[in-house]
Amino acid sequence: MPRTEFSPSITSRPVYPGLTPQGATPAIMLAEGPGAEAILDLAALDASVMDLAHLIYIPAGHDAGPRLAALGAKMYREAPSYASALERYRKALADARMGTTLYLAGSEGMIGQAVAEALAAGLPPEAIQTEHRGTIARRMQCVHCKGVTENVTTDPFVCSHCGLTLFVRDHFSRRLGAFQGVCVDAETPGIVPAVQEIKP
């Protein structure tokens, strides 16, 4: 699956410039679903990037595990979900040395959460590389009830926590790793625009 290109937007919206190998330096790699292809492409550019890599893969319905394991990372693990990978990922971040590069590839929801964890752990932003591959579904936080709804693909959508109909904004909270949704009919109750699919 090719890398997704997103339309220009507001400055808080994340951009995903792609992965660039930094050679045989310490690395943490987290790939979800089709994000595995980005790691495979990275290793094809420079195989030494795997020498000191801790690679965590979340298959999410894809079957790239054997090809990733064959890359020869220093440590390779699979997890069924981001939540189940979180403890191992946090440990890798806690053990990271100066000069460690973080490579993230997959959905916006996974990348957003993983970046927030890395920043909270003290990894500098310039050490984090991202590449979007896969679904354009968003992780949305309702600004009214603070609940988070995963895998939002339509605009507007109904908050899974409070039931408000929310407008899908491009405003992104790096702290939460989620886009922000606001009530679409706050000033005109009951007048809701037609639902449409989110576009990149």
mmCIF file of C-alpha atoms in Angstrom:
data_model
loop_
_atom_site.group_PDB
_atom_site.id
_atom_site.type_symbol
_atom_site.label_atom_id
_atom_site.label_comp_id
_atom_site.label_asym_id
_atom_site.label_seq_id
_atom_site.Cartn_x
_atom_site.Cartn_y
_atom_site.Cartn_z
ATOM 1 C CA MET A 1 0.000 0.000 0.000
ATOM 2 C CA PRO A 2 1.521 3.369 -1.007
ATOM 3 C CA ARG A 3 2.153 6.252 1.354
ATOM 4 C CA THR A 4 -0.879 8.527 1.815
ATOM 5 C CA GLU A 5 -0.525 12.161 0.761
ATOM 6 C CA PHE A 6 -2.749 14.582 2.684
ATOM 7 C CA SER A 7 -4.010 17.964 1.467
ATOM 8 C CA PRO A 8 -2.359 21.033 3.036
ATOM 9 C CA SER A 9 -4.171 22.145 6.159
ATOM 10 C CA ILE A 10 -3.707 24.035 9.431
ATOM 11 C CA THR A 11 -0.352 23.943 11.218
ATOM 12 C CA SER A 12 -1.462 21.640 14.045
ATOM 13 C CA ARG A 13 -2.342 18.875 11.576
ATOM 14 C CA PRO A 14 0.449 16.281 11.536
ATOM 15 C CA VAL A 15 2.458 15.663 8.402
ATOM 16 C CA TYR A 16 4.060 12.312 7.644
ATOM 17 C CA PRO A 17 7.202 12.931 5.562
ATOM 18 C CA GLY A 18 8.233 9.281 5.365
ATOM 19 C CA LEU A 19 11.033 7.195 6.825
ATOM 20 C CA THR A 20 14.705 7.836 6.078
ATOM 21 C CA PRO A 21 17.362 5.385 7.282
ATOM 22 C CA GLN A 22 19.861 6.701 9.833
ATOM 23 C CA GLY A 23 22.262 3.774 9.493
ATOM 24 C CA ALA A 24 23.292 1.388 12.245
ATOM 25 C CA THR A 25 22.176 3.577 15.146
ATOM 26 C CA PRO A 26 19.846 2.593 18.002
ATOM 27 C CA ALA A 27 16.273 2.487 16.743
ATOM 28 C CA ILE A 28 12.766 1.759 17.915
ATOM 29 C CA MET A 29 10.377 0.770 15.138
ATOM 30 C CA LEU A 30 6.625 0.486 15.544
ATOM 31 C CA ALA A 31 4.607 -0.615 12.526
ATOM 32 C CA GLU A 32 0.885 -1.256 12.241
ATOM 33 C CA GLY A 33 -0.757 -3.182 9.394
ATOM 34 C CA PRO A 34 0.367 -1.814 6.016
ATOM 35 C CA GLY A 35 2.970 0.259 7.871
ATOM 36 C CA ALA A 36 5.097 -2.889 7.649
ATOM 37 C CA GLU A 37 5.713 -2.022 3.996
ATOM 38 C CA ALA A 38 7.319 1.266 5.077
ATOM 39 C CA ILE A 39 9.729 -0.641 7.351
ATOM 40 C CA LEU A 40 10.500 -3.095 4.548
ATOM 41 C CA ASP A 41 11.162 -0.164 2.191
ATOM 42 C CA LEU A 42 13.383 1.446 4.835
ATOM 43 C CA ALA A 43 15.462 -1.725 5.244
ATOM 44 C CA ALA A 44 15.741 -2.056 1.462
ATOM 45 C CA LEU A 45 17.361 1.402 1.361
ATOM 46 C CA ASP A 46 19.858 0.544 4.127
ATOM 47 C CA ALA A 47 19.857 -2.888 5.778
ATOM 48 C CA SER A 48 22.150 -1.646 8.582
ATOM 49 C CA VAL A 49 19.186 0.289 10.012
ATOM 50 C CA MET A 50 18.020 -3.061 11.464
ATOM 51 C CA ASP A 51 21.293 -3.825 13.317
ATOM 52 C CA LEU A 52 20.295 -2.091 16.574
ATOM 53 C CA ALA A 53 16.536 -1.964 16.015
ATOM 54 C CA HIS A 54 13.781 -2.950 18.426
ATOM 55 C CA LEU A 55 10.872 -3.697 16.052
ATOM 56 C CA ILE A 56 7.288 -4.059 17.252
ATOM 57 C CA TYR A 57 4.657 -5.086 14.709
ATOM 58 C CA ILE A 58 0.875 -4.898 15.050
ATOM 59 C CA PRO A 59 -0.500 -6.975 12.128
ATOM 60 C CA ALA A 60 -4.012 -5.421 12.086
ATOM 61 C CA GLY A 61 -5.176 -7.964 9.518
ATOM 62 C CA HIS A 62 -1.984 -7.932 7.419
ATOM 63 C CA ASP A 63 0.495 -10.760 6.992
ATOM 64 C CA ALA A 64 3.918 -9.074 6.883
ATOM 65 C CA GLY A 65 5.215 -10.611 10.117
ATOM 66 C CA PRO A 66 7.471 -13.262 8.534
ATOM 67 C CA ARG A 67 9.028 -10.707 6.151
ATOM 68 C CA LEU A 68 9.663 -8.265 9.015
ATOM 69 C CA ALA A 69 11.138 -10.987 11.240
ATOM 70 C CA ALA A 70 13.492 -11.932 8.387
ATOM 71 C CA LEU A 71 14.994 -8.417 8.406
ATOM 72 C CA GLY A 72 17.118 -9.422 11.397
ATOM 73 C CA ALA A 73 16.228 -6.702 13.898
ATOM 74 C CA LYS A 74 18.054 -6.946 17.212
ATOM 75 C CA MET A 75 14.654 -7.570 18.811
ATOM 76 C CA TYR A 76 11.375 -8.399 17.044
ATOM 77 C CA ARG A 77 7.955 -8.740 18.669
ATOM 78 C CA GLU A 78 4.365 -8.865 17.451
ATOM 79 C CA ALA A 79 1.312 -7.652 19.343
ATOM 80 C CA PRO A 80 -2.388 -7.962 18.444
ATOM 81 C CA SER A 81 -3.155 -4.281 19.127
ATOM 82 C CA TYR A 82 -1.569 -0.977 20.050
ATOM 83 C CA ALA A 83 -2.942 -1.337 23.589
ATOM 84 C CA SER A 84 -1.263 -4.734 23.990
ATOM 85 C CA ALA A 85 2.017 -3.384 22.557
ATOM 86 C CA LEU A 86 2.001 -0.330 24.805
ATOM 87 C CA GLU A 87 3.890 -1.794 27.779
ATOM 88 C CA ARG A 88 6.710 -3.106 25.563
ATOM 89 C CA TYR A 89 6.787 0.171 23.607
ATOM 90 C CA ARG A 90 7.005 2.218 26.820
ATOM 91 C CA LYS A 91 9.843 0.004 28.054
ATOM 92 C CA ALA A 92 11.723 0.496 24.773
ATOM 93 C CA LEU A 93 11.277 4.270 25.111
ATOM 94 C CA ALA A 94 12.421 4.204 28.739
ATOM 95 C CA ASP A 95 15.539 2.229 27.758
ATOM 96 C CA ALA A 96 16.328 4.439 24.735
ATOM 97 C CA ARG A 97 19.775 6.024 24.664
ATOM 98 C CA MET A 98 20.717 9.382 23.247
ATOM 99 C CA GLY A 99 20.789 9.167 19.465
ATOM 100 C CA THR A 100 17.916 6.667 19.222
ATOM 101 C CA THR A 101 15.668 7.147 16.200
ATOM 102 C CA LEU A 102 11.969 6.307 16.427
ATOM 103 C CA TYR A 103 10.378 5.042 13.200
ATOM 104 C CA LEU A 104 6.559 4.936 13.183
ATOM 105 C CA ALA A 105 4.486 3.624 10.279
ATOM 106 C CA GLY A 106 0.775 2.871 10.068
ATOM 107 C CA SER A 107 -2.529 4.631 10.705
ATOM 108 C CA GLU A 108 -2.940 8.192 11.968
ATOM 109 C CA GLY A 109 -4.447 6.906 15.199
ATOM 110 C CA MET A 110 -1.486 4.666 16.011
ATOM 111 C CA ILE A 111 1.088 7.258 14.951
ATOM 112 C CA GLY A 112 -0.590 9.992 17.008
ATOM 113 C CA GLN A 113 -0.691 7.877 20.162
ATOM 114 C CA ALA A 114 2.873 6.611 19.670
ATOM 115 C CA VAL A 115 4.252 10.132 19.127
ATOM 116 C CA ALA A 116 2.473 11.370 22.268
ATOM 117 C CA GLU A 117 4.042 8.516 24.285
ATOM 118 C CA ALA A 118 7.486 9.219 22.846
ATOM 119 C CA LEU A 119 7.321 12.937 23.614
ATOM 120 C CA ALA A 120 6.072 12.226 27.145
ATOM 121 C CA ALA A 121 9.027 9.853 27.597
ATOM 122 C CA GLY A 122 11.417 12.660 26.639
ATOM 123 C CA LEU A 123 12.336 11.674 23.087
ATOM 124 C CA PRO A 124 13.105 14.852 21.123
ATOM 125 C CA PRO A 125 10.747 15.569 18.194
ATOM 126 C CA GLU A 126 13.648 15.543 15.714
ATOM 127 C CA ALA A 127 14.329 11.885 16.623
ATOM 128 C CA ILE A 128 10.825 10.830 15.490
ATOM 129 C CA GLN A 129 10.115 9.819 11.889
ATOM 130 C CA THR A 130 6.615 8.995 10.657
ATOM 131 C CA GLU A 131 5.022 7.515 7.564
ATOM 132 C CA HIS A 132 1.290 7.094 7.095
ATOM 133 C CA ARG A 133 0.216 3.844 5.478
ATOM 134 C CA GLY A 134 -3.267 2.401 5.504
ATOM 135 C CA THR A 135 -6.615 3.732 6.603
ATOM 136 C CA ILE A 136 -7.323 7.458 6.866
ATOM 137 C CA ALA A 137 -9.714 6.830 9.779
ATOM 138 C CA ARG A 138 -9.131 9.320 12.581
ATOM 139 C CA ARG A 139 -8.910 9.116 16.333
ATOM 140 C CA MET A 140 -11.252 11.889 17.511
ATOM 141 C CA GLN A 141 -11.652 13.534 20.902
ATOM 142 C CA CYS A 142 -14.951 15.226 21.707
ATOM 143 C CA VAL A 143 -14.093 18.657 23.132
ATOM 144 C CA HIS A 144 -17.368 18.583 25.107
ATOM 145 C CA CYS A 145 -17.191 15.285 27.034
ATOM 146 C CA LYS A 146 -13.476 14.529 26.415
ATOM 147 C CA GLY A 147 -14.300 11.012 25.222
ATOM 148 C CA VAL A 148 -12.209 9.515 22.400
ATOM 149 C CA THR A 149 -13.831 7.761 19.443
ATOM 150 C CA GLU A 150 -11.538 5.538 17.379
ATOM 151 C CA ASN A 151 -11.624 4.935 13.609
ATOM 152 C CA VAL A 152 -13.821 7.852 12.555
ATOM 153 C CA THR A 153 -14.291 7.843 8.771
ATOM 154 C CA THR A 154 -17.220 10.243 8.317
ATOM 155 C CA ASP A 155 -17.833 13.939 8.865
ATOM 156 C CA PRO A 156 -19.865 14.732 10.867
ATOM 157 C CA PHE A 157 -19.954 11.748 13.237
ATOM 158 C CA VAL A 158 -21.745 10.913 16.484
ATOM 159 C CA CYS A 159 -19.583 10.903 19.631
ATOM 160 C CA SER A 160 -19.545 7.368 21.030
ATOM 161 C CA HIS A 161 -19.551 8.779 24.585
ATOM 162 C CA CYS A 162 -22.028 11.674 24.799
ATOM 163 C CA GLY A 163 -24.016 11.272 21.568
ATOM 164 C CA LEU A 164 -23.366 14.789 20.193
ATOM 165 C CA THR A 165 -22.957 15.138 16.448
ATOM 166 C CA LEU A 166 -19.414 16.393 15.915
ATOM 167 C CA PHE A 167 -17.618 18.207 13.108
ATOM 168 C CA VAL A 168 -14.316 16.512 12.174
ATOM 169 C CA ARG A 169 -11.689 19.234 12.506
ATOM 170 C CA ASP A 170 -8.093 19.148 11.292
ATOM 171 C CA HIS A 171 -6.981 20.531 14.666
ATOM 172 C CA PHE A 172 -4.770 17.890 16.286
ATOM 173 C CA SER A 173 -3.721 17.523 19.917
ATOM 174 C CA ARG A 174 -0.194 16.129 20.066
ATOM 175 C CA ARG A 175 -0.599 15.563 23.806
ATOM 176 C CA LEU A 176 -3.630 13.321 23.258
ATOM 177 C CA GLY A 177 -2.689 11.958 19.853
ATOM 178 C CA ALA A 178 -6.174 12.775 18.576
ATOM 179 C CA PHE A 179 -8.037 15.173 16.323
ATOM 180 C CA GLN A 180 -10.619 17.440 17.946
ATOM 181 C CA GLY A 181 -14.347 17.231 17.244
ATOM 182 C CA VAL A 182 -16.806 20.034 18.047
ATOM 183 C CA CYS A 183 -20.605 20.035 18.139
ATOM 184 C CA VAL A 184 -21.813 20.698 14.610
ATOM 185 C CA ASP A 185 -25.271 21.985 15.586
ATOM 186 C CA ALA A 186 -24.563 23.918 18.804
ATOM 187 C CA GLU A 187 -25.995 27.182 17.415
ATOM 188 C CA THR A 188 -28.641 25.591 15.210
ATOM 189 C CA PRO A 189 -29.903 22.494 17.074
ATOM 190 C CA GLY A 190 -31.029 19.729 14.778
ATOM 191 C CA ILE A 191 -29.533 21.252 11.616
ATOM 192 C CA VAL A 192 -26.760 18.834 10.679
ATOM 193 C CA PRO A 193 -24.952 18.764 7.331
ATOM 194 C CA ALA A 194 -25.024 15.634 5.204
ATOM 195 C CA VAL A 195 -22.553 12.934 6.236
ATOM 196 C CA GLN A 196 -19.590 12.522 3.912
ATOM 197 C CA GLU A 197 -16.500 10.333 3.898
ATOM 198 C CA ILE A 198 -13.302 11.911 5.238
ATOM 199 C CA LYS A 199 -10.764 12.571 2.498
ATOM 200 C CA PRO A 200 -6.973 12.736 2.858
#
